[in-house]
Coordinates of C-alpha atoms and ligand atoms in Angstrom, one line a residue:
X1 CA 0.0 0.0 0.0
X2 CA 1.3 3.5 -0.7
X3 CA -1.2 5.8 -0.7
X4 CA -1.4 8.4 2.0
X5 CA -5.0 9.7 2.0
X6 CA -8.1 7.8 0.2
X7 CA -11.5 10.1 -1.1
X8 CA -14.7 8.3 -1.1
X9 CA -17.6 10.0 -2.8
X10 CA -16.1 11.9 -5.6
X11 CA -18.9 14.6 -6.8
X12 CA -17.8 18.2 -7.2
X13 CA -15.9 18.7 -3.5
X14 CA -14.6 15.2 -3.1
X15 CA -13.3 15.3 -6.9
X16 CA -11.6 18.6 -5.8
X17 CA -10.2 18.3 -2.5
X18 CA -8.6 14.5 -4.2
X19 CA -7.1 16.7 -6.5
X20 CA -5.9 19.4 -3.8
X21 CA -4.1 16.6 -2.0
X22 CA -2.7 15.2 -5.0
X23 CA -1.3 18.4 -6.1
X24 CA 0.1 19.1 -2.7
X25 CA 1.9 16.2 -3.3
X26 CA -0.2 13.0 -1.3
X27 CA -0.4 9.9 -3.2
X28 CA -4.2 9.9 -3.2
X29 CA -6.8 6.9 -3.5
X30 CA -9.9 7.4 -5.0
X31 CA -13.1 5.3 -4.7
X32 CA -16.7 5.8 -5.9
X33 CA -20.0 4.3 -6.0
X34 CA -20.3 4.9 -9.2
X35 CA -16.9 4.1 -11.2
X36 CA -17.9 7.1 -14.1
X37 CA -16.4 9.4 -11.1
X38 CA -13.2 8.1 -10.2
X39 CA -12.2 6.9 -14.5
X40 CA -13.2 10.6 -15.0
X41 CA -11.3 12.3 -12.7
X42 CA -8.4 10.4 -13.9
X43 CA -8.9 10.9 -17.1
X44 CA -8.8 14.5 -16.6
X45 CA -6.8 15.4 -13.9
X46 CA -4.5 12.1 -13.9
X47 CA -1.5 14.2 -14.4
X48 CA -1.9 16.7 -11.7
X49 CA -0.4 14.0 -9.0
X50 CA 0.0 10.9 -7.8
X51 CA -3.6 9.0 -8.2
X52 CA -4.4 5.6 -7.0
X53 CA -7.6 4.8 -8.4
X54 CA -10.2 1.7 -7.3
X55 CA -12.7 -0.1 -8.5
X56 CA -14.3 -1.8 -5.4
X57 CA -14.1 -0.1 -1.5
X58 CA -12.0 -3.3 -0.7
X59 CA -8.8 -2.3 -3.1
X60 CA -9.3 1.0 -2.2
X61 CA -9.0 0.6 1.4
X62 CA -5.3 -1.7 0.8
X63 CA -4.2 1.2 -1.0
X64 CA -4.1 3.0 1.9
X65 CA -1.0 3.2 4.6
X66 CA -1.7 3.3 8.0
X67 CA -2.5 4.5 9.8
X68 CA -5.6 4.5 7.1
X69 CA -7.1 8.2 6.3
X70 CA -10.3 8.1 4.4
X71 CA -12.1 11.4 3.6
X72 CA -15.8 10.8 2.6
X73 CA -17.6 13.3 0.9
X74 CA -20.4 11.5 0.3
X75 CA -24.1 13.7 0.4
X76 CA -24.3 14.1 4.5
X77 CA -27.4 11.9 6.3
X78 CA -27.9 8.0 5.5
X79 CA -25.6 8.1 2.7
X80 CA -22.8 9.1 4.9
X81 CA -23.8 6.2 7.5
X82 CA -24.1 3.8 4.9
X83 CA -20.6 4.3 3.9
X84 CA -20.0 3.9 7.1
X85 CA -21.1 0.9 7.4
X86 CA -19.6 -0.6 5.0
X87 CA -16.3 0.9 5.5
X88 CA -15.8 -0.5 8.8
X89 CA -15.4 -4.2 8.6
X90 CA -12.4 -3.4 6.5
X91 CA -10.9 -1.1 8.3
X92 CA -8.0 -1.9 11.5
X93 CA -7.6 -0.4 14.5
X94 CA -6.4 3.2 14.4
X95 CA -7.8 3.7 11.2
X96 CA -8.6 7.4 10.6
X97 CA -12.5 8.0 9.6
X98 CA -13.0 11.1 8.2
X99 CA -16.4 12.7 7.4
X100 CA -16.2 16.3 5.3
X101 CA -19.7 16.7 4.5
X102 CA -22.4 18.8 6.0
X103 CA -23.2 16.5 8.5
X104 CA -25.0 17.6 12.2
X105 CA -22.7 17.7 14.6
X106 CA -25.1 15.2 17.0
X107 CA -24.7 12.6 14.2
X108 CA -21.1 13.5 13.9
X109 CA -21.0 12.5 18.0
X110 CA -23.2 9.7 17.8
X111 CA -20.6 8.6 14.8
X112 CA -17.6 8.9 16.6
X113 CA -18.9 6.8 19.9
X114 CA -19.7 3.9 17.1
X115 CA -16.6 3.9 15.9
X116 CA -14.5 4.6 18.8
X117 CA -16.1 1.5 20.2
X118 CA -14.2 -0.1 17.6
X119 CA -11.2 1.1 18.2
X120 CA -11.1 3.3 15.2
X121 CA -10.9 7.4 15.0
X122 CA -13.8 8.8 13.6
X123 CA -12.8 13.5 12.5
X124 CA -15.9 14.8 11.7
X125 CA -14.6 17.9 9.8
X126 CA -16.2 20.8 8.3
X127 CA -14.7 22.1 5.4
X128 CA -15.3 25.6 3.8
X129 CA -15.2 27.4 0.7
X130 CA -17.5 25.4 -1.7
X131 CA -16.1 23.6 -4.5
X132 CA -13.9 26.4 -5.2
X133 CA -12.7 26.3 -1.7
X134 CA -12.0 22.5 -1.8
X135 CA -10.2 22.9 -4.9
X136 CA -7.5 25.4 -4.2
X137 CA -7.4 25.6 -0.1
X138 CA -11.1 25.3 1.4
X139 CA -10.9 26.0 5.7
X140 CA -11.1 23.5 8.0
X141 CA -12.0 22.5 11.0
X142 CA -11.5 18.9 12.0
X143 CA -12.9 17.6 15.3
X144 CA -12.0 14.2 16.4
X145 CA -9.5 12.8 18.5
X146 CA -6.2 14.8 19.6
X147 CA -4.5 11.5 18.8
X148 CA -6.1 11.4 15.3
X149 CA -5.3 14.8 14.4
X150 CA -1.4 13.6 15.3
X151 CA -1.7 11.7 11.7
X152 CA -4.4 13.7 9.6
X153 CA -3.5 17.2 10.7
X154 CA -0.5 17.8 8.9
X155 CA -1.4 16.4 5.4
X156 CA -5.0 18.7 6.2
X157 CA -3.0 21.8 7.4
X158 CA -1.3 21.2 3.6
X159 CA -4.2 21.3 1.4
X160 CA -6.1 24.1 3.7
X161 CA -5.8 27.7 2.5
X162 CA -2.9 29.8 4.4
X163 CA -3.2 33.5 5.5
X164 CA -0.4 35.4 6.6
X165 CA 1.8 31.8 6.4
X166 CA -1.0 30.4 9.0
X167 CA -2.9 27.9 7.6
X168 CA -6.9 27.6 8.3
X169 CA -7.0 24.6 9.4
X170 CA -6.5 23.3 13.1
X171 CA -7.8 20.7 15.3
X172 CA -11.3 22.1 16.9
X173 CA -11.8 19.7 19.7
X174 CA -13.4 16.0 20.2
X175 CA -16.1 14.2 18.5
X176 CA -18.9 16.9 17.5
X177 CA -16.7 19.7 17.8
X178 CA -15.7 20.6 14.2
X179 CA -18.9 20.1 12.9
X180 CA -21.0 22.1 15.6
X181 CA -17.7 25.4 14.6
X182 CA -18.6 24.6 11.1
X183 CA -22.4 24.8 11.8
X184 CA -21.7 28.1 13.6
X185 CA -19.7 29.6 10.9
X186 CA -22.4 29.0 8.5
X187 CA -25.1 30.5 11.2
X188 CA -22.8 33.5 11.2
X189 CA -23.1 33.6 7.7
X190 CA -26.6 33.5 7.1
X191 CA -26.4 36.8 9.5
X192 CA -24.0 38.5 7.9
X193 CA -25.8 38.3 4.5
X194 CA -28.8 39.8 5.9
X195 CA -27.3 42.5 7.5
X196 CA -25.7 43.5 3.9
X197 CA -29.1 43.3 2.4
X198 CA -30.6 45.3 4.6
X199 CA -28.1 48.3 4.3
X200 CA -28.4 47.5 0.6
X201 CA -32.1 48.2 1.1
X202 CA -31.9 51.0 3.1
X203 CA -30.1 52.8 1.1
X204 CA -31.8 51.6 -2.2
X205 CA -35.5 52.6 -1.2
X206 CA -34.6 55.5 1.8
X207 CA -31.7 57.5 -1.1
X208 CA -33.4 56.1 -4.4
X209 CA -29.6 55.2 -5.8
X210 CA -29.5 52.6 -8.2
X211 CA -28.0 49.0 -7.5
X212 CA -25.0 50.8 -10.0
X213 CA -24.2 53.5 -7.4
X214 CA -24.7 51.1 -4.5
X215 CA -21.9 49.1 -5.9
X216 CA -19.3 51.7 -5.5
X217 CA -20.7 52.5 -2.1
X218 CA -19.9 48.3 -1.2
X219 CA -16.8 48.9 -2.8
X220 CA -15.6 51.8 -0.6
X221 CA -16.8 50.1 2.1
X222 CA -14.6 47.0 0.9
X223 CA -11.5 49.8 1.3
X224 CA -12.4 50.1 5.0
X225 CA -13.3 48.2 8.4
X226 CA -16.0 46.3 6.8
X227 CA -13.5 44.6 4.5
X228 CA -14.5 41.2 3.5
X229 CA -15.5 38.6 0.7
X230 CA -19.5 39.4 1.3
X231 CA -19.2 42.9 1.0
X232 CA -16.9 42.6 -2.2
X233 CA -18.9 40.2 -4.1
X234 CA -22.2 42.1 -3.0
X235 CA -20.2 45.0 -5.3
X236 CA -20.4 42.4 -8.1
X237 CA -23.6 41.2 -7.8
X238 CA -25.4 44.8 -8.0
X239 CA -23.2 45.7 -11.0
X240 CA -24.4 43.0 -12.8
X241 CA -26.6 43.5 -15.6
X242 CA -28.6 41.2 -17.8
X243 CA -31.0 42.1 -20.6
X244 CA -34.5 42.5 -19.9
X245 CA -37.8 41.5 -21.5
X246 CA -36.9 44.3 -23.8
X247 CA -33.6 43.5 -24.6
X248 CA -32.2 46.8 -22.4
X249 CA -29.9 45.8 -20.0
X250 CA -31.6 45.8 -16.5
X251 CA -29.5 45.3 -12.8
X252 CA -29.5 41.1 -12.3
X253 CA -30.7 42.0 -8.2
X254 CA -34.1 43.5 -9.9
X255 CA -34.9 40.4 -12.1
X256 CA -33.9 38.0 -9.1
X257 CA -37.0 36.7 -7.4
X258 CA -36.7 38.1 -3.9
X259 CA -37.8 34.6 -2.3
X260 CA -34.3 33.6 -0.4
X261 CA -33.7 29.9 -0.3
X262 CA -31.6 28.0 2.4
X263 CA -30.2 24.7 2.6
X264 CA -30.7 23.8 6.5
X265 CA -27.1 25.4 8.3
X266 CA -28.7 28.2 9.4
X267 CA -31.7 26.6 10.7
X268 CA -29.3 23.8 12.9
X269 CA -27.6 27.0 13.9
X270 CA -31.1 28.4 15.5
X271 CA -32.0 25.0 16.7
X272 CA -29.2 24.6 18.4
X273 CA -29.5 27.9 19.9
X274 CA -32.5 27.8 21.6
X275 CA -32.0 24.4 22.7
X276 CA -28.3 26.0 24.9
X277 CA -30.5 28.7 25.2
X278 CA -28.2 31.2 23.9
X279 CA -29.3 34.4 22.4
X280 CA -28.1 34.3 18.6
X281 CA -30.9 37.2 17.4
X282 CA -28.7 38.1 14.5
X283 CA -28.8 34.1 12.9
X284 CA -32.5 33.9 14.0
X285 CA -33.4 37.0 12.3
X286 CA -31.6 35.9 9.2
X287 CA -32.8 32.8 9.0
X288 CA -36.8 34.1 9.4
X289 CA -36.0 36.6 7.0
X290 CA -35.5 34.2 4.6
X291 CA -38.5 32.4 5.3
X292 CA -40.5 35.5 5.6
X293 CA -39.6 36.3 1.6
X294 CA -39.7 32.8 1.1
X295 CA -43.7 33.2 2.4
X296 CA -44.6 34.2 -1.2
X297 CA -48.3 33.2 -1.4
X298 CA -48.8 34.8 1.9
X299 CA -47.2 37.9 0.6
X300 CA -48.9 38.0 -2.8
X301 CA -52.3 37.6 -0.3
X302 CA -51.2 40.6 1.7
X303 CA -50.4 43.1 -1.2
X304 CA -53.4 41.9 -2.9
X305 CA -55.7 42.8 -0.1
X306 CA -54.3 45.7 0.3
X307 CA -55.2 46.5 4.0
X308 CA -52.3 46.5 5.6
X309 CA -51.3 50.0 5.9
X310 CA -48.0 51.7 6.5
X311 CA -45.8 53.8 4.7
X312 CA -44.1 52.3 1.3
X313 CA -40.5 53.8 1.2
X314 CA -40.3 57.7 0.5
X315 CA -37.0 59.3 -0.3
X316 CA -35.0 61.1 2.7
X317 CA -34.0 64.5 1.5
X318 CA -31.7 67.6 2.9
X319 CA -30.6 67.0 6.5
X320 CA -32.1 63.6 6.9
X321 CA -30.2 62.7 3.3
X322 CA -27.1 64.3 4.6
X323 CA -24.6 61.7 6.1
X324 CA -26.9 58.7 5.7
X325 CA -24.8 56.3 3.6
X326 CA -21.9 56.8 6.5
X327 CA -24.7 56.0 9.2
X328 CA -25.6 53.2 7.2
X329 CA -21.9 51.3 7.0
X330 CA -21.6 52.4 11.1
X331 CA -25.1 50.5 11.7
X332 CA -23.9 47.5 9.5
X333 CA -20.7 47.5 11.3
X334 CA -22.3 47.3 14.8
X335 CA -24.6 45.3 13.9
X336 CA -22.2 42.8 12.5
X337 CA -20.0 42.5 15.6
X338 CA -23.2 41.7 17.6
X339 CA -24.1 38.4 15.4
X340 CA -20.0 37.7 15.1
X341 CA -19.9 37.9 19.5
X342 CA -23.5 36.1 19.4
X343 CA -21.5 33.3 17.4
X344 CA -18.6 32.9 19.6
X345 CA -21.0 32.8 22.6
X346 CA -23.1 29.9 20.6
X347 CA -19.4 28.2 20.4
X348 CA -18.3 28.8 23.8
X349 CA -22.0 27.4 25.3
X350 CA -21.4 24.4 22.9
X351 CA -17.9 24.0 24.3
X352 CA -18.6 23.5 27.4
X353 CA -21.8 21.6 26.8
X354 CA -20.1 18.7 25.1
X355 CA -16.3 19.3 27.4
X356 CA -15.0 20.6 24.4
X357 CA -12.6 23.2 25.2
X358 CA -12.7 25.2 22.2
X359 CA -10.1 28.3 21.5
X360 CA -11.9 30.7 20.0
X361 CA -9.4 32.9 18.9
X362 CA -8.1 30.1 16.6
X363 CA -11.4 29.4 15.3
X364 CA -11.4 33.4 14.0
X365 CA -7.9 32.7 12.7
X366 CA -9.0 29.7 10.5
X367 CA -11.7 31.5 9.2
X368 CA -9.6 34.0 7.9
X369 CA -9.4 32.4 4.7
X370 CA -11.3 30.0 2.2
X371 CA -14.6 30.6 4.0
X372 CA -17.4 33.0 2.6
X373 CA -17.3 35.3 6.1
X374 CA -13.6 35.4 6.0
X375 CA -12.8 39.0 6.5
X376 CA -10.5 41.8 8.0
X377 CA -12.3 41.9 10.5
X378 CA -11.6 38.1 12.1
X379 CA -8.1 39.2 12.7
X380 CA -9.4 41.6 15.5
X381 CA -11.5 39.1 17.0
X382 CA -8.4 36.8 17.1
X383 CA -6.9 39.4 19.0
X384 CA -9.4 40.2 21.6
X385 CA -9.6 36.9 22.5
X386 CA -5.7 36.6 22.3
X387 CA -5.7 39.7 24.4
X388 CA -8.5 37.8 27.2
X389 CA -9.2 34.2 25.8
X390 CA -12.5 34.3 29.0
X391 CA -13.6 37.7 27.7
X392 CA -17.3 37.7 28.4
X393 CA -18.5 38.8 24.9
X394 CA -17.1 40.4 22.1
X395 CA -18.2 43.6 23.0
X396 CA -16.4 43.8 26.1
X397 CA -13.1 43.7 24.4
X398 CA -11.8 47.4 24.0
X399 CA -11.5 47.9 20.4
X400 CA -14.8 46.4 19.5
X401 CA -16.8 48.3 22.5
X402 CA -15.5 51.5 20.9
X403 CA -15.9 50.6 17.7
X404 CA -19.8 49.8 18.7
X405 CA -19.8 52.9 21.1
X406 CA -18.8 55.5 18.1
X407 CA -21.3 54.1 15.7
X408 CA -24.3 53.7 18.4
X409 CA -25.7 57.4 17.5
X410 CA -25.6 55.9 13.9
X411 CA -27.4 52.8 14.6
X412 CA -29.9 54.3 16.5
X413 CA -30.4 57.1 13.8
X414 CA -30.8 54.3 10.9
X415 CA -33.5 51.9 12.9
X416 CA -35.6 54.5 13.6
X417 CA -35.7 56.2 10.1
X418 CA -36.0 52.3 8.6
X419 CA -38.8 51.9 11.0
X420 CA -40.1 55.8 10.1
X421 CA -40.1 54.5 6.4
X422 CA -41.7 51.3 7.0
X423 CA -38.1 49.3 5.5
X424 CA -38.2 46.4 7.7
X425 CA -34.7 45.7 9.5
X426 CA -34.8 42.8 11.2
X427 CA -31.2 42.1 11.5
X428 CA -30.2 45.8 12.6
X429 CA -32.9 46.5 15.3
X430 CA -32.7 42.8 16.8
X431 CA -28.7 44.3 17.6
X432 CA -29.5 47.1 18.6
X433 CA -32.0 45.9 21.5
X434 CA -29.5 42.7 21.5
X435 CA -26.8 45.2 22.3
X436 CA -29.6 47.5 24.9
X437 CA -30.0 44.5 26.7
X438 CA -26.6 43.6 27.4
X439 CA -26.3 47.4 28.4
X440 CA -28.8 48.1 30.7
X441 CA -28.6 47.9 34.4
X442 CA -32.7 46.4 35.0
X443 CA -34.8 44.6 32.7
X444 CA -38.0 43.7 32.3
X445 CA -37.7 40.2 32.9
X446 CA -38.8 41.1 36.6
X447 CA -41.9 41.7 36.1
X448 CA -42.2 38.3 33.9
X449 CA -40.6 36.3 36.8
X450 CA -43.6 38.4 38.5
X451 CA -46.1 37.5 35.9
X452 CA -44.5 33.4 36.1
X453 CA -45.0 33.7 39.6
X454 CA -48.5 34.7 39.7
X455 CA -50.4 32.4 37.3
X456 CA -48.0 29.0 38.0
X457 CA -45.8 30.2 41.4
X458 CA -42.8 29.7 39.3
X459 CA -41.2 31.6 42.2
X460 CA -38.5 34.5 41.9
X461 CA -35.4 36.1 43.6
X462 CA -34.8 39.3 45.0
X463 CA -32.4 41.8 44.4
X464 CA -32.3 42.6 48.6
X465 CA -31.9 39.3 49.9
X466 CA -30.6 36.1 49.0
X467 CA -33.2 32.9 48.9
X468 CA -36.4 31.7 46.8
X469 CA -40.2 33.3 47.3
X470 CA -43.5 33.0 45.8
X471 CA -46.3 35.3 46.8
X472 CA -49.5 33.7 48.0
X473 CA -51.7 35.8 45.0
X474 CA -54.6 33.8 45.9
X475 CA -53.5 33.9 49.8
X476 CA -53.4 36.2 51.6
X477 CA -51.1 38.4 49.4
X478 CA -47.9 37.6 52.0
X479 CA -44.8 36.1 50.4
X480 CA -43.2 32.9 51.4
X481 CA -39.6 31.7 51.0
X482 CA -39.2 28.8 49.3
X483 CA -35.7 27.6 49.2
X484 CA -34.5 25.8 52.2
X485 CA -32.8 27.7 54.7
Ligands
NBP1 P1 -23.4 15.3 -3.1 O1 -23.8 15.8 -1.8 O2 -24.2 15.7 -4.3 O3 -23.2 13.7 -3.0 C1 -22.8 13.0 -4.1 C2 -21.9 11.9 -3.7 O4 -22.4 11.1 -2.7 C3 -21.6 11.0 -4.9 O5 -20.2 10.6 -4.9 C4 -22.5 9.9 -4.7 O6 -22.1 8.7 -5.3 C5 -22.4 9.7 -3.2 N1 -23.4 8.8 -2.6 C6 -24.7 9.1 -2.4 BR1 -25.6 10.5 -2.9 N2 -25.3 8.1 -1.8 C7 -24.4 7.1 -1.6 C8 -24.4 5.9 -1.0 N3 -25.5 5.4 -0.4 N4 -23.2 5.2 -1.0 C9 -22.1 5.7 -1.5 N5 -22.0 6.9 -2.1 C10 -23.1 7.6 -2.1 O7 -21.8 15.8 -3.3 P2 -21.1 17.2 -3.1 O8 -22.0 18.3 -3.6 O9 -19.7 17.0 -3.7 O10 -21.0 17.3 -1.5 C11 -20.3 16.3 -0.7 C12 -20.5 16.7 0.7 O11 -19.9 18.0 0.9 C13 -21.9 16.9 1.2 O12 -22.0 16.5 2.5 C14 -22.2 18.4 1.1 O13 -23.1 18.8 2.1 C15 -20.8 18.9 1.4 N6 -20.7 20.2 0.7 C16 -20.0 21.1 1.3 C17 -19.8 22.3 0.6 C18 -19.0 23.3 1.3 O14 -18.9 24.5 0.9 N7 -18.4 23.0 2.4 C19 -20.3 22.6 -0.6 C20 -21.0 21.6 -1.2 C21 -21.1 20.4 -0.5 P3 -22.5 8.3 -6.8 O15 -21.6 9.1 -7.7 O16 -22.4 6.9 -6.9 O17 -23.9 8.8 -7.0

């Protein structure tokens, strides 16, 4: 056996990550269901490295050296298990299992128990970047074993994408770990998308410019803090023009539908969310927004009928006019770092849910490149939690609460005129009270504990006294402590 690294499931990303280890010099073994895959990536790519193709799972696995490492990228759910499954009996111990699809991170942890009980290593690993990605240097994030990552991390650390000399690509934590970053990342994306649409938006319907001006306005912003592969290819996007019914060239974004599709990260993301009960309003907002435009007969029913009243957009002019597109990148800003310090909460309550022990700071440095947020702006986050690696949010750290401090007046100024001119903002007002409630000193949660305690004596505490009370609201109105004492 010589190979170093075997692909099973050779579609678009498997085909191109074989060939990124191959061209970083791995001898490679390729297997497929269906043999079509594997003659024609040989036949096309033979020559860009050392191939060692199969016909049958059972060759393809004595190819391999061992320790064995075998990357499937088969479509994630059953088909991913049923690989698996038939992987196994052929494997040895210390075999290296590794799964790259989009897989949820619970199966990815009830995979890795399986095969663990079998004395094999089992990395579930997201990978970044699209097929693009996977061809020329995707991200990675491999969870697993530490042992495991021992024999896959170097040959994963050469195919990943480097930034700076650092490649994006480290070992996340055990079992779940990789998957759950991965399923973050892609949360954080989902709310990073929507906050760009909405300043797109804003600015569209509250200053009337075209999708032509807006583009230079992305790409100034591209020039600044707000630096990143969104906001460039949002530039490209609104300068695109295709011919209309006409024959006229009209902007692609007005002949899109405006019925946003996803593909199920974003939702695990939510899920996941409420179920550690943190508060990721920037993902959650993102991801109803895209079923709210998704809602299309609903919408079509609403407009038809007519009778829901409000303003419809209306031009600002003079003074309100006057500084708006500036107030509009500070709002996107802020907003942004709220979803990006919601995100590394969601990673830090996973973390210590599943006894992961995940460094934060590195997983901002491997996003730096080959993923769609990478950005600027992931450097400073890798330095505030280089800086304090326990910081309790984002916010805290000292260049991001100034950053959010001078664009506050901003923020403020763009929710309300959006609200004023009925442009819905989801993603920038959920921030903004996100970012209120963090801030101030009392809530209104007390009078909900009240309210809890009065219809189901849920009970409360007090801010004067330690210990647990319920009022007797159908009593005699005196309050009882309930905790032993
Ligand atoms: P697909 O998700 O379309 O899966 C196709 C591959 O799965 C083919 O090789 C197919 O074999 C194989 N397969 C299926 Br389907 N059922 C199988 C079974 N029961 N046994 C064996 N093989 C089976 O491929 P893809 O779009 O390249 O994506 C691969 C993975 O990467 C997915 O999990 C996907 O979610 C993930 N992905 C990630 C990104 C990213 O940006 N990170 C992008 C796209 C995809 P066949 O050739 O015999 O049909």
């Amino acid at each position: 056996p010589r190979a170093d690294i075997g692909v099973t499931g050779l579609a678009v990303m498997g085909r191109n990550l074989a060939r990124n280890f191959a061209r970083n010099g791995h001898v490679t073994a390729l297997y497929n269901r269906t043999q079509s895959r594997v003659d024609e990536l040989i036949e096309q790519f033979g020559d860009e490295g050392d191939f060692v193709p199969s016909t049958d799972l059972k060759s393809f696995v004595a190819s391999l050296k061992r320790p064995r490492r075998i990357m499937i990228m088969v479509k994630a759910g059953k088909a991913t298990d049923a690989v698996i499954d038939e992987l196994v009996p052929l494997l040895e111990e210390g075999d290296i299992v590794i799964d790259g699809g989009n897989a949820h991170f619970d199966d990815t942890r009830r995979r890795e128990q399986a095969l663990k009980a079998k004395g094999l290593h089992f990395v579930g690993t997201g990978v970044s970047g699209g097929e693009e990605g996977a061809l020329n240097g995707p991200s990675i994030m491999p969870g697993g074993s530490k042992e495991s990552y021992e024999a896959l991390g170097p040959i994963l650390e050469s195919i990943a994408v480097a930034v700076d000399g650092t490649p994006c690509c480290t070992y996340v934590g055990p079992d779940g770990a990789g998957h759950f970053v991965k399923m973050v990342h892609n949360g954080i994306e989902y709310a990073d998308m929507q906050l760009i649409a909405e300043a797109y938006e804003l600015l569209r319907q509250g200053l009337g410019k075209t999708p032509a001006e807006l583009a230079d306005v992305f790409r100034t912003w591209n020039e600044g803090d707000l630096e990143s592969f969104l906001i460039e290819i949002t530039a490209r996007v609104l300068d695109k023009t295709h011919p209309g019914a006409d024959g006229s060239p009209v902007p692609l974004v007005d002949l899109i539908v405006d019925a946003a599709e996803q593909k199920g990260t974003g939702r695990w993301t939510v899920q996941t969310a409420l179920e550690l009960g943190v508060p990721t309003t920037g993902i959650a907002e993102a991801v109803f927004a895209r079923s709210l435009s998704g809602s299309v007969d609903q919408r079509k029913a609403v407009q038809a009928a007519g009778t829901l009243v409000g303003p419809t957009g209306g031009s600002l002019a003079g003074a309100e006019a006057e500084g708006f597109v500036d107030a509009v990148r500070d709002a996107l800003y802020a907003s942004k770092v709220v979803a990006y310090a919601q995100g590394f909460d969601m990673i830090q309550a996973g973390s210590d849910q599943y006894g992961w022990d995940v460094d934060k700071g590195a997983m901002a440095t491997i996003w730096r490149g080959g993923c769609i947020i990478r950005a600027q702006f992931l450097n400073r986050i890798k330095e505030a939690y280089d800086k304090d690696a326990h910081l309790a949010s984002l916010l805290l750290d000292e260049y991001f609460a100034a950053a959010v401090g001078n664009a506050q007046d901003s923020w403020r100024r763009v929710v309300a005129t959006a609200v004023r001119l009925g442009i819905p903002v989801p993603g920038f007002s959920s921030a903004l009270s996100y970012y209120d409630g963090l801030r101030r000193e009392r809530l209104g949660a007390a009078l909900v504990q009240g309210q809890r305690d009065l219809f189901g004596a849920h009970t409360y505490g007090r801010v004067d006294k330690p210990g647990t009370f319920h009022t007797l609201w159908s009593g005699d109105g005196s309050e009882e402590r309930q905790d032993a004492h």
